[in-house]
Short mmCIF file of C-alpha atoms and ligand atoms in Angstrom, two decimals:
data_model
loop_
_atom_site.label_atom_id
_atom_site.label_comp_id
_atom_site.label_asym_id
_atom_site.label_seq_id
_atom_site.Cartn_x
_atom_site.Cartn_y
_atom_site.Cartn_z
CA MET A 1 159.42 52.99 160.96
CA PRO A 2 161.31 52.80 163.23
CA VAL A 3 161.86 48.90 165.57
CA ASP A 4 162.91 50.53 168.86
CA ALA A 5 163.79 53.34 170.98
CA ALA A 6 167.63 54.10 170.27
CA GLU A 7 166.55 53.49 165.97
CA ALA A 8 164.05 56.94 166.98
CA LEU A 9 166.27 58.50 168.90
CA LEU A 10 168.52 58.56 166.34
CA CYS A 11 166.23 59.73 163.25
CA TRP A 12 165.56 62.79 165.95
CA TYR A 13 168.48 63.31 166.50
CA VAL A 14 169.37 63.57 162.63
CA VAL A 15 167.76 66.44 162.12
CA ASP A 16 167.24 68.43 166.33
CA LYS A 17 169.98 67.93 166.71
CA ARG A 18 171.64 71.36 168.78
CA ARG A 19 173.85 73.14 167.19
CA LEU A 20 177.40 73.49 168.90
CA PRO A 21 180.29 74.82 168.64
CA TRP A 22 183.23 71.89 169.89
CA ARG A 23 180.50 69.27 167.51
CA ALA A 24 181.38 68.54 164.32
CA GLU A 25 179.32 68.75 161.50
CA ALA A 26 177.74 65.77 159.33
CA GLY A 27 180.72 64.60 157.41
CA GLU A 28 184.02 66.15 159.79
CA SER A 29 185.49 63.92 162.26
CA ALA A 30 185.00 65.06 166.16
CA ASP A 31 188.20 66.38 166.80
CA PRO A 32 189.61 64.61 170.48
CA TYR A 33 190.76 68.58 171.18
CA ARG A 34 188.00 69.51 171.68
CA VAL A 35 186.01 66.94 172.58
CA TRP A 36 187.47 66.32 175.92
CA LEU A 37 188.31 70.23 176.76
CA SER A 38 184.01 70.75 176.41
CA GLU A 39 183.72 67.29 178.32
CA VAL A 40 185.38 68.96 181.05
CA MET A 41 184.41 72.72 180.88
CA LEU A 42 180.19 70.83 180.86
CA GLN A 43 181.02 68.57 183.90
CA GLN A 44 178.77 70.52 186.81
CA THR A 45 177.90 73.28 184.95
CA THR A 46 175.51 74.30 181.83
CA VAL A 47 175.50 74.37 177.82
CA ALA A 48 175.44 78.94 177.90
CA ALA A 49 177.45 79.19 180.30
CA VAL A 50 180.21 77.03 178.72
CA LYS A 51 179.83 78.20 175.49
CA PRO A 52 181.94 81.94 176.13
CA TYR A 53 184.22 80.04 177.55
CA PHE A 54 184.53 76.68 174.87
CA GLU A 55 185.59 80.11 172.24
CA ASN A 56 187.62 81.56 174.32
CA PHE A 57 190.16 78.64 175.57
CA THR A 58 189.49 77.06 171.71
CA THR A 59 190.97 80.57 169.71
CA ARG A 60 193.71 80.92 172.52
CA TRP A 61 194.35 77.65 172.19
CA PRO A 62 194.08 75.49 169.63
CA THR A 63 195.28 72.55 169.58
CA VAL A 64 196.95 70.47 172.82
CA GLY A 65 200.14 70.67 172.56
CA ALA A 66 199.44 74.44 172.87
CA LEU A 67 197.01 73.67 176.27
CA ALA A 68 199.90 72.74 177.92
CA ALA A 69 203.09 74.66 177.14
CA ALA A 70 200.82 77.69 178.80
CA PRO A 71 201.72 78.93 181.99
CA ASP A 72 199.42 78.40 185.03
CA GLY A 73 198.39 81.05 185.70
CA GLU A 74 196.82 81.37 182.44
CA VAL A 75 194.91 79.22 182.05
CA MET A 76 193.54 79.43 185.90
CA ALA A 77 192.80 83.06 185.01
CA ALA A 78 190.41 82.17 181.39
CA TRP A 79 188.74 79.69 183.87
CA ALA A 80 187.96 81.92 186.71
CA GLY A 81 183.60 82.75 186.68
CA LEU A 82 183.55 79.13 185.81
CA GLY A 83 183.62 77.31 188.51
CA TYR A 84 184.81 73.73 190.18
CA TYR A 85 188.48 75.52 189.58
CA ALA A 86 189.81 71.25 190.76
CA ARG A 87 188.89 70.64 187.00
CA ALA A 88 190.99 73.46 185.15
CA ARG A 89 194.55 72.14 187.29
CA ASN A 90 193.55 68.94 186.32
CA LEU A 91 192.93 70.57 182.13
CA LEU A 92 196.13 71.74 182.59
CA ALA A 93 197.48 68.39 184.12
CA CYS A 94 195.78 66.26 181.63
CA ALA A 95 196.61 68.24 178.80
CA ARG A 96 200.81 68.10 179.96
CA THR A 97 200.98 64.30 180.05
CA VAL A 98 198.56 64.03 176.46
CA ALA A 99 201.25 66.40 175.39
CA ALA A 100 204.77 64.90 177.17
CA GLU A 101 203.72 60.46 177.10
CA HIS A 102 201.33 60.43 174.08
CA ALA A 103 202.69 62.60 171.53
CA GLY A 104 200.05 65.11 171.17
CA VAL A 105 198.15 62.11 170.33
CA PHE A 106 194.27 61.03 172.96
CA PRO A 107 194.17 57.59 173.51
CA ASP A 108 191.38 56.29 171.76
CA GLY A 109 189.30 53.87 173.73
CA GLU A 110 188.07 53.91 177.37
CA GLU A 111 190.66 52.49 179.65
CA GLY A 112 194.02 54.52 177.81
CA LEU A 113 191.75 57.85 178.75
CA ARG A 114 190.32 56.36 182.14
CA LYS A 115 194.21 56.75 182.92
CA LEU A 116 195.01 60.84 182.51
CA PRO A 117 194.25 63.22 185.40
CA GLY A 118 190.86 64.29 185.48
CA ILE A 119 188.92 61.92 183.06
CA GLY A 120 186.83 59.35 184.91
CA PRO A 121 184.88 56.86 183.60
CA TYR A 122 181.50 59.32 182.21
CA THR A 123 184.27 60.95 180.49
CA ALA A 124 186.03 58.68 179.36
CA ALA A 125 183.10 56.85 177.29
CA ALA A 126 181.57 60.42 176.08
CA ILE A 127 185.01 61.08 175.07
CA ALA A 128 184.87 57.82 173.30
CA ALA A 129 182.19 57.73 171.62
CA ILE A 130 181.88 61.10 169.97
CA ALA A 131 185.76 61.54 169.51
CA PHE A 132 186.87 57.93 168.50
CA GLY A 133 182.99 56.46 167.40
CA ARG A 134 184.05 53.15 169.96
CA ARG A 135 180.63 51.71 171.76
CA ALA A 136 180.41 53.28 175.06
CA VAL A 137 178.13 54.02 177.65
CA VAL A 138 177.74 57.07 178.38
CA VAL A 139 175.15 58.27 181.61
CA ASP A 140 174.67 62.22 182.08
CA GLY A 141 172.21 63.54 184.22
CA ASN A 142 170.17 64.14 180.92
CA VAL A 143 170.90 60.31 180.22
CA GLU A 144 169.61 58.93 183.68
CA ARG A 145 166.69 61.43 183.60
CA VAL A 146 165.51 59.85 180.16
CA ILE A 147 166.59 56.50 181.30
CA SER A 148 164.07 57.28 184.67
CA ARG A 149 161.38 58.01 182.81
CA LEU A 150 161.34 55.18 179.90
CA HIS A 151 161.83 52.42 182.25
CA ALA A 152 159.38 54.09 185.60
CA LEU A 153 162.47 53.54 187.98
CA GLN A 154 160.61 53.30 191.29
CA THR A 155 164.76 52.89 193.65
CA PRO A 156 165.35 56.31 193.18
CA LEU A 157 168.56 58.07 192.64
CA PRO A 158 171.54 57.21 193.23
CA GLN A 159 171.27 53.95 194.81
CA ALA A 160 169.38 53.46 190.90
CA ARG A 161 172.85 54.38 188.58
CA PRO A 162 173.97 50.53 188.44
CA GLU A 163 170.44 49.51 187.11
CA ILE A 164 170.35 53.03 184.61
CA ARG A 165 173.53 52.20 183.49
CA ASP A 166 172.79 48.66 182.62
CA LEU A 167 168.98 50.18 181.03
CA ALA A 168 171.36 52.30 179.06
CA ASP A 169 174.19 49.91 178.41
CA ALA A 170 170.91 47.88 176.46
CA MET A 171 170.12 50.04 174.31
CA THR A 172 173.41 51.69 173.54
CA PRO A 173 173.50 50.82 169.70
CA ASP A 174 176.80 48.79 168.18
CA GLU A 175 177.28 51.28 165.35
CA GLY A 176 176.56 55.38 165.86
CA ALA A 177 177.03 54.69 169.67
CA GLY A 178 178.36 58.65 169.93
CA ASP A 179 175.65 60.06 167.97
CA PHE A 180 173.43 58.36 170.11
CA ALA A 181 175.14 59.56 173.42
CA GLN A 182 175.02 63.41 172.45
CA ALA A 183 170.88 62.40 171.23
CA MET A 184 170.46 61.11 174.87
CA MET A 185 171.53 64.46 175.65
CA ASP A 186 170.14 66.03 173.50
CA LEU A 187 166.61 64.85 173.89
CA GLY A 188 166.90 65.28 177.93
CA ALA A 189 168.78 69.18 177.73
CA THR A 190 165.32 69.86 174.76
CA ILE A 191 162.15 68.24 175.62
CA CYS A 192 162.54 65.42 178.56
CA THR A 193 163.55 68.41 180.80
CA PRO A 194 163.89 68.01 184.78
CA ARG A 195 160.14 70.17 185.56
CA ASN A 196 157.41 70.24 183.05
CA PRO A 197 158.75 67.75 179.98
CA ALA A 198 157.50 68.42 175.99
CA CYS A 199 155.76 64.98 175.80
CA GLY A 200 154.29 65.67 172.74
CA LEU A 201 157.40 66.81 170.71
CA CYS A 202 158.83 63.38 171.97
CA PRO A 203 160.43 61.24 169.96
CA VAL A 204 160.72 57.94 172.26
CA ARG A 205 156.68 58.18 173.82
CA GLU A 206 155.90 55.23 172.69
CA TRP A 207 158.27 53.56 174.03
CA CYS A 208 158.08 55.42 177.76
CA LYS A 209 156.15 53.50 180.38
CA ALA A 210 156.64 57.13 183.13
CA PHE A 211 154.33 59.08 179.81
CA ALA A 212 151.95 55.66 179.61
CA GLU A 213 151.47 56.35 183.54
CA GLY A 214 150.54 59.94 182.96
CA GLU A 215 153.25 61.30 185.77
CA PRO A 216 156.83 61.85 184.56
CA GLY A 217 157.35 64.62 186.12
CA ARG A 218 157.60 62.62 189.17
CA TYR A 219 160.48 60.94 187.91
CA PRO A 220 164.43 60.67 188.48
CA VAL A 221 162.80 58.99 192.52
CA LYS A 222 165.37 61.06 194.24
CA ALA A 223 166.22 60.07 197.91
CA PRO A 224 165.15 63.32 200.00
CA LYS A 225 168.83 66.08 200.32
CA ALA A 226 170.48 66.40 203.64
CA ALA A 227 171.09 69.88 203.91
CA ARG A 228 173.75 71.72 202.92
CA PRO A 229 175.72 73.68 206.26
CA HIS A 230 176.13 77.48 206.40
CA ARG A 231 179.74 78.60 206.18
CA HIS A 232 181.20 82.20 207.50
CA GLY A 233 184.23 84.07 206.55
CA THR A 234 185.82 87.35 206.14
CA ALA A 235 188.19 88.52 203.38
CA TYR A 236 190.19 91.73 203.36
CA TRP A 237 190.53 94.62 200.53
CA LEU A 238 193.97 96.09 201.89
CA GLU A 239 194.95 99.10 198.97
CA GLN A 240 198.05 101.15 198.52
CA ASP A 241 198.36 103.61 195.94
CA GLY A 242 195.69 102.90 193.14
CA ALA A 243 196.64 99.04 194.06
CA VAL A 244 194.68 95.87 196.41
CA LEU A 245 196.51 93.05 197.36
CA LEU A 246 196.02 89.37 196.03
CA VAL A 247 197.33 85.90 196.92
CA ARG A 248 197.16 83.24 195.08
CA ARG A 249 195.53 80.37 196.95
CA PRO A 250 197.13 77.63 198.14
CA PRO A 251 197.17 74.27 194.74
CA ARG A 252 194.88 71.80 196.57
CA GLY A 253 191.60 72.93 198.05
CA LEU A 254 188.62 74.97 197.71
CA LEU A 255 189.36 77.48 195.04
CA GLY A 256 193.26 76.10 194.61
CA GLY A 257 195.30 77.35 192.75
CA MET A 258 193.27 81.47 192.21
CA LEU A 259 193.57 84.66 192.39
CA ALA A 260 191.63 85.85 195.78
CA PHE A 261 191.53 88.80 198.84
CA PRO A 262 193.64 86.98 201.43
CA GLU A 263 191.04 85.46 204.14
CA ALA A 264 193.25 87.12 207.75
CA PRO A 265 194.10 90.67 208.47
CA PRO A 266 198.06 91.37 205.99
CA VAL A 267 198.71 94.33 208.21
CA GLY A 268 197.74 95.89 211.57
CA ALA A 269 195.04 98.94 210.29
CA ALA A 270 191.86 100.56 210.80
CA TRP A 271 189.96 98.16 209.03
CA GLU A 272 185.87 98.95 208.17
CA GLU A 273 183.00 96.63 207.27
CA ALA A 274 182.36 97.16 204.15
CA GLY A 275 179.18 94.60 203.90
CA SER A 276 178.81 90.68 202.70
CA VAL A 277 178.23 88.56 199.90
CA GLU A 278 176.70 85.66 199.57
CA HIS A 279 177.65 82.55 197.06
CA VAL A 280 176.82 78.71 197.11
CA PHE A 281 179.43 75.50 197.01
CA THR A 282 178.29 72.12 196.46
CA HIS A 283 178.60 71.59 199.50
CA PHE A 284 178.28 74.61 201.56
CA SER A 285 176.59 77.35 201.92
CA LEU A 286 178.80 81.21 202.68
CA THR A 287 178.96 84.25 204.21
CA MET A 288 182.14 86.21 203.25
CA ASN A 289 182.34 89.55 205.07
CA LEU A 290 184.89 91.38 203.48
CA ARG A 291 186.48 94.25 205.31
CA CYS A 292 188.74 97.64 204.15
CA ALA A 293 191.57 99.40 204.90
CA ARG A 294 194.34 101.77 202.84
CA ALA A 295 198.01 101.63 204.00
CA ASP A 296 200.78 102.96 203.77
CA ALA A 297 203.48 100.91 202.27
CA ARG A 298 203.09 97.39 200.56
CA PRO A 299 202.88 94.51 202.17
CA ASP A 300 204.25 91.41 200.14
CA GLY A 301 201.53 89.94 197.35
CA ILE A 302 200.35 90.58 194.48
CA TRP A 303 199.56 94.48 194.12
CA HIS A 304 196.48 94.94 191.21
CA PRO A 305 195.53 98.10 189.92
CA VAL A 306 192.20 98.95 191.60
CA ALA A 307 190.87 99.89 188.24
CA THR A 308 191.18 97.26 186.50
CA VAL A 309 190.17 94.46 189.37
CA ALA A 310 186.76 93.19 187.45
CA GLU A 311 189.97 91.42 185.05
CA ALA A 312 192.24 90.46 187.85
CA GLY A 313 190.72 86.57 187.09
CA LEU A 314 188.96 86.32 190.24
CA PRO A 315 186.78 83.06 190.88
CA THR A 316 182.94 84.14 191.56
CA LEU A 317 183.07 84.69 195.21
CA PHE A 318 186.61 86.81 194.98
CA ALA A 319 184.74 88.71 192.02
CA LYS A 320 181.56 89.38 194.15
CA LEU A 321 184.15 91.57 196.77
CA ALA A 322 185.53 93.06 194.16
CA ALA A 323 182.56 94.56 193.79
CA ARG A 324 182.34 95.37 197.51
CA GLY A 325 185.45 96.68 198.39
CA LEU A 326 184.42 98.96 194.39
CA ALA A 327 180.97 100.72 197.20
CA TRP A 328 183.67 101.15 199.60
CA ARG A 329 185.80 103.16 197.91
CA GLU A 330 182.82 105.37 196.24
CA LYS A 331 181.14 106.08 199.36
CA GLU A 332 184.85 106.85 201.51
CA ARG A 333 185.24 108.75 197.77
CA ASP A 334 182.08 110.99 199.02
CA ARG A 335 182.91 110.84 202.92
CA ASP A 336 185.85 112.76 202.19
CA GLY A 337 184.02 115.19 199.22
CA VAL A 338 181.83 115.75 202.39
CA ARG A 339 184.38 116.68 204.82
CA LYS A 340 186.78 119.11 202.67
CA ASN A 341 183.05 120.79 201.59
CA ALA A 342 182.35 121.35 204.67
CA LEU A 343 186.14 122.86 206.05
CA LEU A 344 185.09 124.65 202.60
CA VAL A 345 182.50 126.60 204.63
FE1 LIG B 1 160.36 62.09 178.76
FE2 LIG B 1 157.86 62.55 178.09
FE3 LIG B 1 159.47 61.90 176.73
FE4 LIG B 1 159.18 60.21 178.65
S1 LIG B 1 158.14 60.58 176.13
S2 LIG B 1 161.24 60.28 177.48
S3 LIG B 1 158.94 61.79 179.93
S4 LIG B 1 159.79 63.10 176.98
#
C-alpha cells in the first residue's frame, strides 16, 4: 500500500500515464531537445494542438543544431497557427545559443537552463526534472489545481502561487522528480480536470481535502478577473495578377516577425469592405475589418500567389482574414459574371 500521496501517484503513473510523442518510453532516456521543444510549445497551448506541430518540427529539424541552422522565415511559418509568437522567436534564439555556446548540448540544471532565451523558472524546472532526472519543483496550471484541491487552499490564485510551490516542493520526491512532475500533470489533465473532476478514479483521493469536503470544483479559488478590453483594426487585401500583398511584421510586439496583411492602405485604390473577423488575444479581443482592392501595378512587398495563401504561414488572425479575402474574390467573380451575362442579353 502506498504510504503517501506522492507514492500513490507514482504507482498510478506507471500504469496510466499518457503516451505522448515527446515522452521517452520505459527504458529509454529522455531527449532534452524534445523535452524543451514540447515544453515551449505546451505553454498556454493544449496537448492536442501541439502534437502535429511537434511532429512537424522534429521531422524537419531532428536536433537542436538543425533547428539552430534553419532560416527564421521557415521556422516562423512552421509555427503559424500555434499562437504566442514570441515563443517561436525565443525558440530560435535558444536553439542558436545552445548550438553556438554549449556545443549543441543543453545545460543539465535549472540555473544553466534559466540563462537561455525563453526559458523561465517553470520550463527550466520541467527540463531539469524530465530530461536530466534532477530534483526540481515543477508547477504548471494542472499542478496548481491538484495542489489547491489536495489542500483545499482558501487563498485565491494568483496570490496562492508561493504557497502552492512550497506544498509541491514538500510533496516532490528526491528520486524520480521527472516522473512525479509528469504524473501530477497527467492527473490534472485526465482526472483532476477543471470541471467535474473524476474523483472516483483518483489515486490520491484519500489524501484530498477538497474531496473530503465534497466540493472539489470550488478549487482553485480565483480572484475576479478584470474585463478584457476590445479593440478594432483594419487590414488590406491588395491583389494584382493572381498574387496578394503580404508584409513581414516588425520583430517585436504582437505577432512579431510573422507574415500579415498591411494594416494601412498600401496604395490609393477603390477599397471595398469585405467583412470582419473576431479574434481573442491574451490581453484584448479584436474586431478586424478587411478591405479589398485590385492594383494595376505592384508596390514593394511580399507578393504571394492567391491560390496558395492558406499555406503562406499566416498566424490565425490573418488566416481568418485571408478566408474573407478569398470570399470577396468569389463574390467579385460572380458580379463580373452577372455583368457579362447582362451585356450578352
Ligand atoms: Fe482532484 Fe478529486 Fe483527486 Fe482531489 S480526489 S485530487 S479533487 S480528482
